[in-house]
mmCIF file of N, CA and C in Angstrom:
data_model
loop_
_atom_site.group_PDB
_atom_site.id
_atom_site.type_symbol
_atom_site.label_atom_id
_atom_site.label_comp_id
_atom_site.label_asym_id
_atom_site.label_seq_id
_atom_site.Cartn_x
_atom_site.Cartn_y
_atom_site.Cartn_z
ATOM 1 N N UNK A 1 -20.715 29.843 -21.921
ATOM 2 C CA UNK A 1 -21.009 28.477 -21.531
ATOM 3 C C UNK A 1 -20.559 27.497 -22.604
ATOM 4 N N UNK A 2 -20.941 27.695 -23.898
ATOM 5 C CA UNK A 2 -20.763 27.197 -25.062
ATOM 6 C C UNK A 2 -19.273 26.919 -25.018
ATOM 7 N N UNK A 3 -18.037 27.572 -25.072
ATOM 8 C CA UNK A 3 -17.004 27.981 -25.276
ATOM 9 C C UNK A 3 -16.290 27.147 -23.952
ATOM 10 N N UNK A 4 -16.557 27.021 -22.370
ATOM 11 C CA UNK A 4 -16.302 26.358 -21.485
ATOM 12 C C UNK A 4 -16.236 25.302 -21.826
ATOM 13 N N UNK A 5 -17.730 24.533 -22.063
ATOM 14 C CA UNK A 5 -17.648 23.514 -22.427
ATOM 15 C C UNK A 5 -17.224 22.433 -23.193
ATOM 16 N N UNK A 6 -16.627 23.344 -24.422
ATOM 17 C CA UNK A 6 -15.846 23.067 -25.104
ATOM 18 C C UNK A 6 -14.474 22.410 -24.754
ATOM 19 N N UNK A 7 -14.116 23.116 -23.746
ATOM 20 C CA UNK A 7 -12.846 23.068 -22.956
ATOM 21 C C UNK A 7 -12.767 21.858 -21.942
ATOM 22 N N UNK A 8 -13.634 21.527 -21.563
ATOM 23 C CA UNK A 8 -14.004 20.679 -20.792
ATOM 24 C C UNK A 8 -13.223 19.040 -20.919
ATOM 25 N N UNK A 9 -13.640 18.402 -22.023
ATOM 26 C CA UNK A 9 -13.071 17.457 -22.175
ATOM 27 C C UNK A 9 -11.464 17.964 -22.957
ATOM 28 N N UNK A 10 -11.043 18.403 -23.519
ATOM 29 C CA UNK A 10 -9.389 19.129 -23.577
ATOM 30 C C UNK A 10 -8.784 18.986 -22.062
ATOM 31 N N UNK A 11 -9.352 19.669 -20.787
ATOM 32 C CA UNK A 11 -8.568 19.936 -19.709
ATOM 33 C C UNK A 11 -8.932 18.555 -19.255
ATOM 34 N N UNK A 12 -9.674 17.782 -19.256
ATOM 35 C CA UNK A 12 -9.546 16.265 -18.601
ATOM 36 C C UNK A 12 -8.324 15.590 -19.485
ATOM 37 N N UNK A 13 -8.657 15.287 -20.966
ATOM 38 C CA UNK A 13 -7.746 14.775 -21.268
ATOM 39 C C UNK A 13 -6.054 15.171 -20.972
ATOM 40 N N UNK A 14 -6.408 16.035 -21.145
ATOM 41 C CA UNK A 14 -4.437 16.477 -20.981
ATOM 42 C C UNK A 14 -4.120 17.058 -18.950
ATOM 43 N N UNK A 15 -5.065 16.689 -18.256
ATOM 44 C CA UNK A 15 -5.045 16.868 -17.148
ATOM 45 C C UNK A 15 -4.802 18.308 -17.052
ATOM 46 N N UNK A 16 -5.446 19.458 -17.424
ATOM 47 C CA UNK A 16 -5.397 20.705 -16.812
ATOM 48 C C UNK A 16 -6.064 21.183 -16.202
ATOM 49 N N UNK A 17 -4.802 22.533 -15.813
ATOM 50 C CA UNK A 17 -6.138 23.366 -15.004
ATOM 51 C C UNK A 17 -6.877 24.425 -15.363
ATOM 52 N N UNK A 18 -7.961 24.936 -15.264
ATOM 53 C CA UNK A 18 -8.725 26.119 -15.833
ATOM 54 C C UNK A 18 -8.557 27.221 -15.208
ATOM 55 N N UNK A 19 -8.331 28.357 -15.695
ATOM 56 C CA UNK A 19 -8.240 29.527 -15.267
ATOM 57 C C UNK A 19 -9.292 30.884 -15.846
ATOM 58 N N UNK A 20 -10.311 30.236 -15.010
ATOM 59 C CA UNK A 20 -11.403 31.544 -15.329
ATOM 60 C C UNK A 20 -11.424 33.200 -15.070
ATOM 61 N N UNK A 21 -11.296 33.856 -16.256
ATOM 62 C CA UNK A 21 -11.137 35.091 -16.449
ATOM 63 C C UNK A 21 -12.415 36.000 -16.462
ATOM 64 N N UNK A 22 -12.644 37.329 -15.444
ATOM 65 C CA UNK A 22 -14.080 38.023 -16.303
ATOM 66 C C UNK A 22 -13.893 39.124 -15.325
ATOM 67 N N UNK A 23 -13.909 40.460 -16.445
ATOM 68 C CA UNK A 23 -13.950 41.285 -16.089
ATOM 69 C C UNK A 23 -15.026 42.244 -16.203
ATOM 70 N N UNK A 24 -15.211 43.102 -14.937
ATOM 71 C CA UNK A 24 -16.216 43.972 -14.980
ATOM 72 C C UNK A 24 -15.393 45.359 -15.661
ATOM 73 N N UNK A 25 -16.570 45.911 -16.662
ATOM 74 C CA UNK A 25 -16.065 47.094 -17.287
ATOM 75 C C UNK A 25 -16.554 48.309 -16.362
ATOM 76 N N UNK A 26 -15.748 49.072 -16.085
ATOM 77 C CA UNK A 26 -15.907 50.681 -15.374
ATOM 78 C C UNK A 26 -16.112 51.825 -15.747
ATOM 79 N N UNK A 27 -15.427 51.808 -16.970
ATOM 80 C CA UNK A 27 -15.465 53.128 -17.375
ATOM 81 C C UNK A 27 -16.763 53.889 -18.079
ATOM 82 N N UNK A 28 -17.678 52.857 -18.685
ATOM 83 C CA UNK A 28 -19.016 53.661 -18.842
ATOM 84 C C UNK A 28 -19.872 53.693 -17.828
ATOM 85 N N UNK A 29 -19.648 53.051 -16.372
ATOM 86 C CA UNK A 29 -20.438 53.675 -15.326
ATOM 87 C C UNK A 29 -19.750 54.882 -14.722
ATOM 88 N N UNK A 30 -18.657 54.768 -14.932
ATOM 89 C CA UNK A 30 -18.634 56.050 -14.225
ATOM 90 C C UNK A 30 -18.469 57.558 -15.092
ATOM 91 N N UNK A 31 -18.948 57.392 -16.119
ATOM 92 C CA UNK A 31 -19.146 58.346 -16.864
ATOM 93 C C UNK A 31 -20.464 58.972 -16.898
ATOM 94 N N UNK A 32 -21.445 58.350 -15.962
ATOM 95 C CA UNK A 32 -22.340 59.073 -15.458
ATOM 96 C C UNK A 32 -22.311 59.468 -14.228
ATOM 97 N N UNK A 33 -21.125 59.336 -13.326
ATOM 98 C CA UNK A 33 -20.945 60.681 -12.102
ATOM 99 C C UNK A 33 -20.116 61.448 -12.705
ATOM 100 N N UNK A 34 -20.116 61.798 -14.146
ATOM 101 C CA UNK A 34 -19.570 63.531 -14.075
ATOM 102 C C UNK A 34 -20.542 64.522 -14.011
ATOM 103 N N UNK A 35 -21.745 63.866 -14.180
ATOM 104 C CA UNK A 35 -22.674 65.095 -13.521
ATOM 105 C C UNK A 35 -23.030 65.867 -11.991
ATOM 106 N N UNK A 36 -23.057 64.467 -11.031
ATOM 107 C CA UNK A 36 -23.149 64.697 -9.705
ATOM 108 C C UNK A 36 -22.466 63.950 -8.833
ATOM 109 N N UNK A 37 -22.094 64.467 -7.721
ATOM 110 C CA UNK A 37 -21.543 62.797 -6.725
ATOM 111 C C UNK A 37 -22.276 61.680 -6.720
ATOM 112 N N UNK A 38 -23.846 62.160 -6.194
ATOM 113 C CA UNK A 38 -25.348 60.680 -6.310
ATOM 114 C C UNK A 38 -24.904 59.942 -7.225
ATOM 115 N N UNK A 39 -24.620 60.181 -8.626
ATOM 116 C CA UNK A 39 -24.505 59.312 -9.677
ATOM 117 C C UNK A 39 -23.383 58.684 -9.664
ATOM 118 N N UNK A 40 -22.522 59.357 -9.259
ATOM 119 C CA UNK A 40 -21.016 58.834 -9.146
ATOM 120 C C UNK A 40 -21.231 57.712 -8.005
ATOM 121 N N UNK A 41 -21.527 57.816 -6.685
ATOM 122 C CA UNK A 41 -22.164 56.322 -5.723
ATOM 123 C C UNK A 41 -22.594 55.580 -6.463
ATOM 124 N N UNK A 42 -23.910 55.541 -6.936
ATOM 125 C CA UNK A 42 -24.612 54.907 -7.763
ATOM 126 C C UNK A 42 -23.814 53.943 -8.544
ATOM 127 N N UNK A 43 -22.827 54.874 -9.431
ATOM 128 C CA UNK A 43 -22.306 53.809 -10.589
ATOM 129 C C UNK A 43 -21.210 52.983 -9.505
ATOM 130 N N UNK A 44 -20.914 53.122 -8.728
ATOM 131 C CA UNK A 44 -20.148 52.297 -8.048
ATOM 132 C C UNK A 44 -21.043 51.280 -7.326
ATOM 133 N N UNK A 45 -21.998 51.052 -7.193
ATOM 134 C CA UNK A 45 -22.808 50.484 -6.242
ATOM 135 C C UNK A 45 -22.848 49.671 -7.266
ATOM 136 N N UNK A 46 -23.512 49.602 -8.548
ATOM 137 C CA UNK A 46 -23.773 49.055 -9.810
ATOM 138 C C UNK A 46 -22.712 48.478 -10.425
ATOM 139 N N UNK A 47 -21.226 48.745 -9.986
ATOM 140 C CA UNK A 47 -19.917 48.306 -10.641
ATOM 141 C C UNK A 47 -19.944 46.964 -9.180
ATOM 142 N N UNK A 48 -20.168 47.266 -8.186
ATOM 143 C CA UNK A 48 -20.338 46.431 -7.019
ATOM 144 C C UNK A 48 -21.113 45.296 -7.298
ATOM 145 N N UNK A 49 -22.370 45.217 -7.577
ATOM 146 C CA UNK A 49 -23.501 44.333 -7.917
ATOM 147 C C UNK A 49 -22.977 43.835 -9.302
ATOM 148 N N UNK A 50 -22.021 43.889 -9.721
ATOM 149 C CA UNK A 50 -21.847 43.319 -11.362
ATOM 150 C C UNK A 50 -20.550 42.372 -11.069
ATOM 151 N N UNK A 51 -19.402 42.736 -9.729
ATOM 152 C CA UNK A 51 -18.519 41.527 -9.269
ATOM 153 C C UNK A 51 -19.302 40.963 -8.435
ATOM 154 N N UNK A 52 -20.484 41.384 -7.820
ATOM 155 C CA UNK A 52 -20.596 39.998 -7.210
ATOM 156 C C UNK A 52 -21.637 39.073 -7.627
ATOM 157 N N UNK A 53 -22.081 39.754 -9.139
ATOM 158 C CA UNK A 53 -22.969 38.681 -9.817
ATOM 159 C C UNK A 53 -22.005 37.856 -10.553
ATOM 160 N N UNK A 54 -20.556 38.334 -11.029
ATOM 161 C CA UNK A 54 -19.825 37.822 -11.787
ATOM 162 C C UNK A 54 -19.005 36.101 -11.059
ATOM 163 N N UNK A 55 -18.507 36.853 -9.862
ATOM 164 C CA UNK A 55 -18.128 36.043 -9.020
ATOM 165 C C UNK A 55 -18.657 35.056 -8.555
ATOM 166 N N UNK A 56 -20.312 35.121 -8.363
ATOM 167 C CA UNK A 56 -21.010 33.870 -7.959
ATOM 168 C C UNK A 56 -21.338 33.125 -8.891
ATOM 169 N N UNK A 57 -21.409 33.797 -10.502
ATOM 170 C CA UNK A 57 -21.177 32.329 -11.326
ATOM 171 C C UNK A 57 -19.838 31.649 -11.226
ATOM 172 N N UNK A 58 -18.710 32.560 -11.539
ATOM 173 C CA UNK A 58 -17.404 32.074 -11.311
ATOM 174 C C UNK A 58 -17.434 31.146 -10.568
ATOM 175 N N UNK A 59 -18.070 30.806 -9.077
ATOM 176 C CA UNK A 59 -18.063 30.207 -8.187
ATOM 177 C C UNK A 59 -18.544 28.727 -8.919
ATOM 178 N N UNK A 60 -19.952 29.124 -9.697
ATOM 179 C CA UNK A 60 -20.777 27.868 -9.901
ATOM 180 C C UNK A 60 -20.192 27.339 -10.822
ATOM 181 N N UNK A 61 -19.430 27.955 -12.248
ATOM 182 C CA UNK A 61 -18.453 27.114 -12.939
ATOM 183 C C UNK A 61 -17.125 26.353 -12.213
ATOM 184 N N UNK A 62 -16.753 26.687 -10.947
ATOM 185 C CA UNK A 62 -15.419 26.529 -10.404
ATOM 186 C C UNK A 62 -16.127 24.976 -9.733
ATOM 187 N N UNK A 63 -17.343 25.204 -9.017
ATOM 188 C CA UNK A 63 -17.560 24.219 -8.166
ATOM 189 C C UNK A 63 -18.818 23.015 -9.171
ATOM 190 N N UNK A 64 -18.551 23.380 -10.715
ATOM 191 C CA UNK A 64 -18.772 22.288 -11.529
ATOM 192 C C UNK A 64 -17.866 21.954 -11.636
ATOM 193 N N UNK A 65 -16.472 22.412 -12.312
ATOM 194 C CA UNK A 65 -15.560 22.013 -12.923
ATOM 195 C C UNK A 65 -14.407 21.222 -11.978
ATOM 196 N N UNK A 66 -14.705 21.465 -10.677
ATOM 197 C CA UNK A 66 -13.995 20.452 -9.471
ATOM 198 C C UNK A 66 -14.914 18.947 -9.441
ATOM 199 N N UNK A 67 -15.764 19.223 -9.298
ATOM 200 C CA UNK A 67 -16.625 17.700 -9.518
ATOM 201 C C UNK A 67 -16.184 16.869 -10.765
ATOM 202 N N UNK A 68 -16.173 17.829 -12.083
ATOM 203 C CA UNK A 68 -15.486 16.986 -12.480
ATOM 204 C C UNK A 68 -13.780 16.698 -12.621
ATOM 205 N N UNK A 69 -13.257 16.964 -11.462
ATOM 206 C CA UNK A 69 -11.608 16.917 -10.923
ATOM 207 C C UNK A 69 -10.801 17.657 -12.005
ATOM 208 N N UNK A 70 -11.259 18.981 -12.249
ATOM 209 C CA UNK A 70 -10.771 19.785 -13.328
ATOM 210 C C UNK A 70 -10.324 21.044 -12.072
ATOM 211 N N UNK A 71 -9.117 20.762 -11.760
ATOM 212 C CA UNK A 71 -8.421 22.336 -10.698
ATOM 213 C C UNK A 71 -8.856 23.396 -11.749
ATOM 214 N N UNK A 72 -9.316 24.578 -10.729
ATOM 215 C CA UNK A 72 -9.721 25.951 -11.140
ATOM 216 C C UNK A 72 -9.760 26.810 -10.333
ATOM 217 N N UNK A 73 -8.817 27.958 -10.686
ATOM 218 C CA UNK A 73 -8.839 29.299 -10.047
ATOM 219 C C UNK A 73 -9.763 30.151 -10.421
ATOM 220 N N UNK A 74 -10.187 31.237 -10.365
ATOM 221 C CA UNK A 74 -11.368 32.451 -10.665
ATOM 222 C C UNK A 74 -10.651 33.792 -10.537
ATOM 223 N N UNK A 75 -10.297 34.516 -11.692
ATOM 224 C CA UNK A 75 -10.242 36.077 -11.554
ATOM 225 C C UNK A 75 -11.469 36.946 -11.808
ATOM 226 N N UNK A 76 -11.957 37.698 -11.193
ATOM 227 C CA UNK A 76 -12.705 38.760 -11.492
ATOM 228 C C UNK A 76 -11.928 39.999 -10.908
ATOM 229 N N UNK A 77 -12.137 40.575 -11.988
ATOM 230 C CA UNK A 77 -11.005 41.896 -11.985
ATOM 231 C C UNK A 77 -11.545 43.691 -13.079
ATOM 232 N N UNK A 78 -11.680 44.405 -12.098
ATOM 233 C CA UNK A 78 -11.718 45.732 -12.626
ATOM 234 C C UNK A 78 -11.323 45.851 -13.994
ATOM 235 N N UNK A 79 -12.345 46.673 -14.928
ATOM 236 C CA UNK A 79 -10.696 47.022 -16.095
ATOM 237 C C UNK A 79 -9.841 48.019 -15.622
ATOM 238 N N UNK A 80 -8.757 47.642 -16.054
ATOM 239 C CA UNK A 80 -7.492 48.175 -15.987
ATOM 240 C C UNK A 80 -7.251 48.961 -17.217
ATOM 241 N N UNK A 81 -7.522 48.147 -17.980
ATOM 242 C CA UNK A 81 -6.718 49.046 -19.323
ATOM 243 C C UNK A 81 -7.838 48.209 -20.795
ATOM 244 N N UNK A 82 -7.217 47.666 -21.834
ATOM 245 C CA UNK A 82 -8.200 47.239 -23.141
ATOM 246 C C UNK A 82 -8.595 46.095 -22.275
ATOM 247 N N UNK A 83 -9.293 45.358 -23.002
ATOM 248 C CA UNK A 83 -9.655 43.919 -22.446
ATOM 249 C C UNK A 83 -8.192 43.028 -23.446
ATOM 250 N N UNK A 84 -8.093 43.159 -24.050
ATOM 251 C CA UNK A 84 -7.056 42.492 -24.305
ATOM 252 C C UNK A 84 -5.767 42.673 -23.810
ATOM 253 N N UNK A 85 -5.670 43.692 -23.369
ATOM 254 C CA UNK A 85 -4.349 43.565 -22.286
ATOM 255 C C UNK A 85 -4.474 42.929 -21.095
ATOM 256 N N UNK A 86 -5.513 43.291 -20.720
ATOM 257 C CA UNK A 86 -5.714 42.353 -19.078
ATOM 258 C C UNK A 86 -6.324 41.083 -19.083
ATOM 259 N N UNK A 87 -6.402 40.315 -20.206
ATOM 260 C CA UNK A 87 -6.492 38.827 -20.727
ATOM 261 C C UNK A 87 -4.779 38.523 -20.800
ATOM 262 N N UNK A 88 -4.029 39.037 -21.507
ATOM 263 C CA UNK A 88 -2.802 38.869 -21.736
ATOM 264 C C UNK A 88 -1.662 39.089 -20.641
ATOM 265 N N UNK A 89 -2.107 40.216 -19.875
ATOM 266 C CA UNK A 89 -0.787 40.573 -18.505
ATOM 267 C C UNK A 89 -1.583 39.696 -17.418
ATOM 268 N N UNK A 90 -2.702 39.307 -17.330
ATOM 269 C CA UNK A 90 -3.095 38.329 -16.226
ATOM 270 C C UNK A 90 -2.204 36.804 -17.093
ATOM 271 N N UNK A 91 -2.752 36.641 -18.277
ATOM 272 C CA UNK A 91 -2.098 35.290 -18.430
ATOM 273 C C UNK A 91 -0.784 35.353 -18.297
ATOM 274 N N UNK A 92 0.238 36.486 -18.484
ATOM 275 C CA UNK A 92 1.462 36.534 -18.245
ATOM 276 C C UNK A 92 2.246 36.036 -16.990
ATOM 277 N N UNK A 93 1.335 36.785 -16.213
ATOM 278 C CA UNK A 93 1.400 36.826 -14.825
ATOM 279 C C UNK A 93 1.085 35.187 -13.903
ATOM 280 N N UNK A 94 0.207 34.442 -14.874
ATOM 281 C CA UNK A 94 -0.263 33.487 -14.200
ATOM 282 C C UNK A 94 0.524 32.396 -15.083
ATOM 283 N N UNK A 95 0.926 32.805 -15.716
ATOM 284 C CA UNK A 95 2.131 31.645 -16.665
ATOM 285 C C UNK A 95 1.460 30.558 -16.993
ATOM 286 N N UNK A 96 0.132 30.934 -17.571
ATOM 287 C CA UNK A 96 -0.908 29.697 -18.515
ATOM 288 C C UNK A 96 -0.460 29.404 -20.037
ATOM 289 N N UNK A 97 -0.516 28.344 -20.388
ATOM 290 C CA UNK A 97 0.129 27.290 -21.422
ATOM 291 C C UNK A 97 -0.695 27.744 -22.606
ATOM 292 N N UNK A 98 -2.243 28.325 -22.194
ATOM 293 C CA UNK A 98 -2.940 28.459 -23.143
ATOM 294 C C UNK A 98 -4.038 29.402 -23.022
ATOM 295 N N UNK A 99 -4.331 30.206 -23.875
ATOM 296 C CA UNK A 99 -5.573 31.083 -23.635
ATOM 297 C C UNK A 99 -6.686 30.778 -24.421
ATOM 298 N N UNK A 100 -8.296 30.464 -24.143
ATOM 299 C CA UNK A 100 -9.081 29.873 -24.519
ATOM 300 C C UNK A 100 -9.812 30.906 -24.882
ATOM 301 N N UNK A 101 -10.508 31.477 -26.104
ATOM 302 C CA UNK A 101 -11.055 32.782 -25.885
ATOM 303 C C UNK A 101 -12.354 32.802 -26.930
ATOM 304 N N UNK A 102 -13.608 33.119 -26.310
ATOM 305 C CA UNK A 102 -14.358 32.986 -27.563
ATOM 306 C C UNK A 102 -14.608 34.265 -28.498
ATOM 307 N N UNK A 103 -15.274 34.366 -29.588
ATOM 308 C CA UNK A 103 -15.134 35.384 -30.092
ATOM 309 C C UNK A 103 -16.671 35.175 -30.558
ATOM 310 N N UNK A 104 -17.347 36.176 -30.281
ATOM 311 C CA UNK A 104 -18.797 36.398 -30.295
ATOM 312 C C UNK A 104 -18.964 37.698 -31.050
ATOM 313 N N UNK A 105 -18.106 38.562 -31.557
ATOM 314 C CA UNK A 105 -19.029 40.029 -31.804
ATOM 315 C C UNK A 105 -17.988 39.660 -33.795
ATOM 316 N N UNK A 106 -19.790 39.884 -34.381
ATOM 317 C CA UNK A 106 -19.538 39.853 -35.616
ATOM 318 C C UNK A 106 -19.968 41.069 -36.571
ATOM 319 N N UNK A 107 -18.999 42.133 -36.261
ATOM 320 C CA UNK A 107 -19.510 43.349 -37.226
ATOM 321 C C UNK A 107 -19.030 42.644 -38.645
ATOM 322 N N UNK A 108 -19.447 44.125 -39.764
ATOM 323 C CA UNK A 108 -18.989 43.729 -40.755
ATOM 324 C C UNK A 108 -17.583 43.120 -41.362
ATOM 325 N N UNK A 109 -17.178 44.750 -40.868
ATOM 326 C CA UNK A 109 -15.646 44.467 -40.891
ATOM 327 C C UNK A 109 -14.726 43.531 -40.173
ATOM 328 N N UNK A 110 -15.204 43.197 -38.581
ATOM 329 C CA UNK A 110 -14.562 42.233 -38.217
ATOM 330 C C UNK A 110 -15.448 40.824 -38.302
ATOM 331 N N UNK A 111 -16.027 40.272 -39.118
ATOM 332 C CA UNK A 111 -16.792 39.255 -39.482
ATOM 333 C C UNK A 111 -16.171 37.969 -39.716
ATOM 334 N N UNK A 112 -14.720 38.061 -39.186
ATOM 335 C CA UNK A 112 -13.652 36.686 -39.713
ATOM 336 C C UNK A 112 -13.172 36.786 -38.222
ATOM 337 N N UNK A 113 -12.710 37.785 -37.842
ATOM 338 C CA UNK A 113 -12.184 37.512 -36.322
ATOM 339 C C UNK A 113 -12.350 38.840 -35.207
ATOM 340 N N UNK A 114 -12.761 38.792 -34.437
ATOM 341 C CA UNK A 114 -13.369 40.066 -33.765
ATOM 342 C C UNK A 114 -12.211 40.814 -33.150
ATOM 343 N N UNK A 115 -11.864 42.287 -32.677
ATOM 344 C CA UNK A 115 -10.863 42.741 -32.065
ATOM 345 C C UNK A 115 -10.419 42.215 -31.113
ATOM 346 N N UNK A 116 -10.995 42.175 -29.982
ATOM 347 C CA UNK A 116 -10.195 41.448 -28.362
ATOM 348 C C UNK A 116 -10.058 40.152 -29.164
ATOM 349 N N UNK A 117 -10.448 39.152 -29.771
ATOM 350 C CA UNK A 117 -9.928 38.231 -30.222
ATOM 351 C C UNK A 117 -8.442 38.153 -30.816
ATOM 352 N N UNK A 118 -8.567 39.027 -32.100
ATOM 353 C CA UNK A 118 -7.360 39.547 -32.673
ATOM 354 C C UNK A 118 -6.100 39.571 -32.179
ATOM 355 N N UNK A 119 -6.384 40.899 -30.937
ATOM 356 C CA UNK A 119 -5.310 41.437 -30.153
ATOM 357 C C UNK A 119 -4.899 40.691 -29.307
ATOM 358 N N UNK A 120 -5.475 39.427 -28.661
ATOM 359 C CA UNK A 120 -5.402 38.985 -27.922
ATOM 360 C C UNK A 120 -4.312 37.516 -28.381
ATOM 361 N N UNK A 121 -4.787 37.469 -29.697
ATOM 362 C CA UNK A 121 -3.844 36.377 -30.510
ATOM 363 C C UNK A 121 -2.709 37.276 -31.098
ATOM 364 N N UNK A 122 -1.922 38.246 -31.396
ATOM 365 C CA UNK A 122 -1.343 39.106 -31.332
ATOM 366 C C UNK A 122 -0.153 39.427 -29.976
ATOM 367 N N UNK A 123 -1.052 39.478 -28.958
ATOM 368 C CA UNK A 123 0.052 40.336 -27.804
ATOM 369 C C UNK A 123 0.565 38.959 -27.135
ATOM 370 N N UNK A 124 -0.483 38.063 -26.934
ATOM 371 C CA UNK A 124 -0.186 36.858 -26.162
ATOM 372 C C UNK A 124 1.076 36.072 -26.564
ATOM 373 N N UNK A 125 2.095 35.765 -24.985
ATOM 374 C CA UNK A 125 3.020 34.576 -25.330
ATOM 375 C C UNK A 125 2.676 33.782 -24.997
ATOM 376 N N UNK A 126 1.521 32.955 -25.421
ATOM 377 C CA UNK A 126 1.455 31.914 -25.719
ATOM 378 C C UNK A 126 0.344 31.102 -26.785
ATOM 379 N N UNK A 127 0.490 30.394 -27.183
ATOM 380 C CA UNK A 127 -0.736 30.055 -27.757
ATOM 381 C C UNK A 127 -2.487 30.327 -27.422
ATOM 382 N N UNK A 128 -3.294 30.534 -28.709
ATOM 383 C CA UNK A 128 -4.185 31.504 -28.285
ATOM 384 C C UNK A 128 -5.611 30.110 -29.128
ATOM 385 N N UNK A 129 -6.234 29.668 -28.244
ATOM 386 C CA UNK A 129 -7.091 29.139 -28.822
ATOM 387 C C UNK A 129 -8.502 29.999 -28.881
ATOM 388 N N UNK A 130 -8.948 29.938 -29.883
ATOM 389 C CA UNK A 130 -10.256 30.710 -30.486
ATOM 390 C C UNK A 130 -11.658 30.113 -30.985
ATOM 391 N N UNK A 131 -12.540 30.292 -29.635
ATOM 392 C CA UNK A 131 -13.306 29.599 -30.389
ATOM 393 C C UNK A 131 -14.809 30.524 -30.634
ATOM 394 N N UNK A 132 -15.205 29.790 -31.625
ATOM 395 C CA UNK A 132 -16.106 30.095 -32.511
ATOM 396 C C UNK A 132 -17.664 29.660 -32.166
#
């Protein structure tokens, strides 16, 4: 929210559009149906209930950010692969000017700039804004 908002007056001033990104992670639910099929449903039912909790905020940021005449698309998308690749081949793909990205996880070692942050300023062609 913090990090949106931020963005907020940037995409008015320079008239842009927002392109909301959020992905649901898979691979540790379904690492509990290698015990049984039940669990294996289960974690899919639970990967189910997590796009469409994702999506209906998506919705409620999309149908703030039109009120205030800020155009916005919404991806919610499976992982595919790192999170920083599918931040980067979606922005590729969607030929955005800019990637807005916050960086929230402060271990020791990464205590200056977090990995998906990193990589993400790294793989990206294009400018990578980071916020803090």
């Amino acid at each position: 929210k913090l990090a949106l908002n931020s963005l907020i007056p940037l995409a008015q001033t320079f008239h842009s559009k927002i392109q909301l990104f959020s992905r649901v992670d898979v691979s540790i639910y379904y690492l509990s149906g290698l015990t049984t099929g039940a669990a294996f449903s289960n974690a899919e039912d639970i990967v189910r209930e997590i796009e469409a909790m994702k999506k209906k905020q998506a919705h409620k940021w999309k149908e703030r950010l039109t009120k205030l005449q800020i155009p916005t698309d919404t991806f919610i998308q499976r992982e595919k692969k790192s999170l920083e690749l599918d931040i980067t081949n979606l922005a590729q793909q969607q030929k955005v000017d800019l990637i807005a990205i916050q960086n929230r996880r402060q271990p020791q070692a990464e205590r200056f700039l977090g990995s998906t942050a990193r990589n993400v300023l790294v793989r990206a062609q294009c400018p990578v804004l980071i916020l803090r």
